[in-house]
Coordinates of C-alpha atoms and ligand atoms in Angstrom, one line a residue:
M430 CA 47.3 124.6 206.3
I431 CA 47.8 123.4 202.7
K432 CA 51.4 122.9 202.0
K433 CA 52.5 125.1 199.1
R434 CA 54.4 123.4 196.3
I435 CA 58.0 124.3 195.8
E436 CA 58.7 126.4 192.7
I437 CA 62.2 126.7 191.3
I438 CA 62.3 130.1 189.5
P439 CA 65.1 130.6 187.0
S440 CA 66.5 134.2 186.9
V441 CA 66.6 135.6 183.4
L442 CA 69.6 137.8 184.3
S443 CA 71.9 134.7 184.2
M444 CA 70.6 133.4 180.9
D445 CA 72.5 133.9 177.6
L446 CA 70.4 136.8 176.4
A447 CA 71.9 137.0 172.9
C448 CA 70.2 133.6 172.3
I449 CA 67.1 134.1 174.5
K450 CA 65.0 131.6 172.6
E451 CA 67.6 128.9 172.9
S452 CA 68.0 129.8 176.6
L453 CA 64.3 129.4 177.1
K454 CA 64.4 126.0 175.5
M455 CA 66.8 124.8 178.2
I456 CA 64.1 125.5 180.9
P457 CA 62.2 122.3 181.7
N458 CA 58.4 122.0 181.4
S459 CA 58.2 121.6 185.2
V460 CA 59.2 125.2 185.7
N461 CA 56.2 127.5 185.9
M462 CA 57.7 130.9 186.5
L463 CA 60.7 133.0 185.3
H464 CA 62.2 135.8 187.4
L465 CA 63.0 139.1 185.7
D466 CA 65.3 141.5 187.6
V467 CA 64.4 145.1 186.8
M468 CA 67.2 147.5 187.8
D469 CA 67.3 151.2 187.2
G470 CA 70.8 152.2 188.0
H471 CA 69.4 154.4 190.8
Y472 CA 67.9 152.2 193.4
V473 CA 70.7 149.7 192.7
N474 CA 74.1 150.1 191.0
N475 CA 73.1 148.3 187.9
I476 CA 70.8 148.6 184.9
T477 CA 69.0 145.7 183.4
F478 CA 65.6 145.2 181.8
G479 CA 62.7 147.5 181.0
P480 CA 59.2 146.9 179.8
V481 CA 60.2 146.5 176.2
F482 CA 62.3 143.5 177.0
L483 CA 59.5 142.1 179.1
R484 CA 57.1 142.4 176.1
S485 CA 59.5 140.4 173.9
M486 CA 59.9 137.7 176.6
R487 CA 56.1 137.6 176.9
R488 CA 55.9 136.6 173.2
A489 CA 58.7 134.0 173.6
T490 CA 57.4 132.0 176.6
R491 CA 54.1 130.9 178.2
K492 CA 55.6 130.7 181.6
K493 CA 54.6 133.2 184.2
I494 CA 56.9 136.2 184.5
D495 CA 57.8 137.4 188.0
A496 CA 59.0 140.9 187.6
H497 CA 61.2 142.0 190.5
L498 CA 61.3 145.8 190.5
M499 CA 64.5 147.2 192.0
I500 CA 63.7 150.8 190.9
T501 CA 63.0 154.0 192.8
N502 CA 59.6 154.8 191.4
P503 CA 57.5 151.6 191.1
D504 CA 54.3 153.7 191.6
K505 CA 55.0 155.2 188.2
Y506 CA 56.3 152.3 186.3
A507 CA 54.5 149.1 187.6
S508 CA 51.7 149.6 185.2
D509 CA 54.1 149.6 182.2
F510 CA 55.3 146.2 183.3
M511 CA 51.8 145.0 183.7
D512 CA 50.9 146.3 180.2
C513 CA 53.8 144.4 178.8
G514 CA 52.6 141.1 180.4
A515 CA 54.1 140.6 183.9
D516 CA 52.1 138.0 185.8
L517 CA 53.6 138.9 189.2
I518 CA 55.2 142.1 190.4
S519 CA 57.3 142.7 193.5
F520 CA 58.7 146.0 194.6
H521 CA 60.7 147.2 197.6
P522 CA 58.4 149.0 200.1
E523 CA 60.8 151.8 200.8
T524 CA 60.7 152.8 197.1
S525 CA 57.0 153.4 197.0
S526 CA 55.2 156.5 198.4
K527 CA 52.1 154.4 199.1
P528 CA 52.9 150.7 199.2
L529 CA 49.4 149.5 200.1
K530 CA 47.9 151.5 197.2
L531 CA 50.4 150.0 194.8
I532 CA 49.7 146.5 196.0
Q533 CA 46.0 147.1 195.5
Q534 CA 46.5 148.5 192.0
I535 CA 48.6 145.5 191.0
K536 CA 46.0 143.0 192.3
K537 CA 43.1 144.9 190.7
R538 CA 44.7 144.0 187.3
G539 CA 44.8 140.3 188.2
V540 CA 48.5 140.4 188.7
K541 CA 50.1 138.9 191.8
A542 CA 51.7 141.5 194.1
G543 CA 54.7 140.9 196.3
L544 CA 56.9 142.9 198.6
A545 CA 60.7 142.5 198.4
L546 CA 62.8 142.9 201.4
N547 CA 66.5 143.7 201.5
P548 CA 68.7 141.7 203.9
D549 CA 69.1 144.6 206.3
I550 CA 65.4 145.5 206.6
P551 CA 63.6 143.8 209.4
V552 CA 60.7 141.6 208.3
K553 CA 58.6 143.1 211.1
S554 CA 58.5 146.3 209.1
I555 CA 56.1 144.8 206.6
L556 CA 53.7 143.2 209.1
K557 CA 50.8 145.4 208.2
Y558 CA 51.0 144.6 204.5
L559 CA 51.1 140.8 204.9
P560 CA 47.3 140.3 204.7
H561 CA 47.3 142.1 201.3
V562 CA 50.3 140.5 199.5
D563 CA 50.4 137.4 197.4
Y564 CA 54.1 136.8 198.2
V565 CA 57.0 138.1 200.2
L566 CA 60.4 138.1 198.4
L567 CA 63.2 137.8 200.9
M568 CA 66.5 139.0 199.4
S569 CA 69.4 136.8 200.5
V570 CA 71.9 139.1 198.9
F571 CA 72.0 142.9 198.5
P572 CA 70.1 143.6 195.3
G573 CA 72.1 144.6 192.2
F574 CA 74.0 141.7 190.9
A575 CA 73.8 138.0 190.2
G576 CA 76.5 135.6 191.6
Q577 CA 76.8 136.9 195.1
E578 CA 77.1 134.9 198.3
F579 CA 74.0 133.8 200.2
I580 CA 73.4 135.7 203.5
E581 CA 72.5 132.9 205.9
S582 CA 70.9 135.1 208.6
V583 CA 68.0 135.8 206.2
L584 CA 66.7 132.3 206.9
E585 CA 65.4 133.6 210.3
K586 CA 62.9 135.8 208.4
I587 CA 61.3 132.7 207.1
D588 CA 60.6 131.5 210.6
Y589 CA 59.0 134.9 211.4
L590 CA 56.8 134.8 208.3
K591 CA 55.7 131.3 208.9
R592 CA 54.7 132.2 212.5
E593 CA 52.8 135.2 211.4
R594 CA 51.1 133.6 208.3
G595 CA 48.3 131.9 210.1
R596 CA 45.4 131.9 207.7
M597 CA 47.0 134.3 205.3
K598 CA 47.9 132.9 201.9
F599 CA 51.1 134.7 200.9
A600 CA 54.0 132.6 199.5
I601 CA 57.6 133.0 200.7
E602 CA 60.1 133.6 197.9
I603 CA 63.9 133.7 198.4
D604 CA 66.3 135.3 196.0
G605 CA 70.1 135.6 195.8
G606 CA 73.0 133.2 196.1
I607 CA 70.8 130.1 195.7
N608 CA 72.7 126.9 194.9
N609 CA 72.0 123.2 195.8
L610 CA 73.0 123.7 199.4
T611 CA 71.5 127.1 200.2
G612 CA 68.4 126.2 198.1
R613 CA 67.9 123.0 200.1
R614 CA 68.3 124.9 203.4
S615 CA 65.8 127.5 202.3
I616 CA 63.2 124.9 201.4
E617 CA 63.7 123.0 204.6
R618 CA 63.2 126.2 206.5
G619 CA 60.0 126.8 204.7
A620 CA 60.6 128.9 201.6
E621 CA 58.4 127.9 198.7
W622 CA 59.5 129.9 195.7
I623 CA 63.3 129.6 195.1
V624 CA 64.9 132.0 192.6
S625 CA 68.2 130.9 191.2
G626 CA 70.4 132.5 188.5
S627 CA 74.1 131.7 188.3
Y628 CA 73.8 128.2 189.8
L629 CA 71.1 127.1 187.3
F630 CA 72.9 128.4 184.3
R631 CA 76.5 127.6 185.3
G632 CA 76.6 124.9 182.6
G633 CA 75.3 121.5 182.2
S634 CA 71.6 120.7 182.3
V635 CA 69.3 123.2 183.9
Q636 CA 67.0 120.3 184.8
K637 CA 69.8 118.5 186.6
N638 CA 70.7 121.7 188.5
I639 CA 67.1 122.1 189.5
E640 CA 67.0 118.5 190.7
R641 CA 70.2 119.1 192.7
I642 CA 68.4 121.9 194.6
L643 CA 65.2 119.8 195.1
Y644 CA 66.6 116.4 196.0
D645 CA 70.3 116.5 197.0
A646 CA 71.3 116.9 200.6
Ligands
DX5_772 C1 69.9 140.2 192.7 C2 68.7 139.6 191.9 C3 68.6 138.1 191.9 C4 69.7 137.5 191.1 C5 69.9 136.1 191.5 O1 69.8 141.6 192.7 O2 67.5 140.1 192.5 O3 67.4 137.7 191.4 O4 69.4 137.5 189.7 O5 71.1 135.6 190.9 P1 72.0 134.5 191.7 O6 71.2 133.3 191.9 O7 73.2 134.4 190.8 O8 72.3 135.1 193.0
ZN773 ZN1 65.6 139.2 191.9

């Protein structure tokens, strides 16, 4: 199988949003994707970004925007995020009345579709969707807030996905509590897309922090 390249994906939630253009300038050219956490105050206890914000971001960057929908009705709202320029959309399967239909609708528009899995949801529960998705987002914290501690047991889900993947092409994304150590362990275990918020924007150079995830032990 072709080894997928590792993508470090900065999470917009941890950027200085009052100076979004300056924050975007801190992101090195090697970064291809940005992660946008969409929270509705209903599925999770926090409210963040909507389509209007995404549209502004779309104008401010050429990087791909990975919209992570933590909302109760993705069937209704996913198209708004696509209209505003999302390149990838993930949603939590339990929030959709017809997950497969939504995956197909997303892909039909040329947008990559992913399923996001909370730490307490068995990965086996999405087995039937795996041939259809472009990526699986494994949550390594409970969704809602940046800056939480990495849940180590989630790494076992990577083993399962790698076993099941065979000729399927989905990427494995991990999200929550990623720093140099947990990021490194996730990569070694087989995750390919690594979302990181607080760690990357904790100060100092974002490039250096990315390198610490990629190259430090
Ligand atoms: C949590 C979000 C994460 C979060 C990551 O609900 O889905 O994407 O922004 O932030 P850190 O890296 O600080 O855990
Ligand atoms: Zn996220």
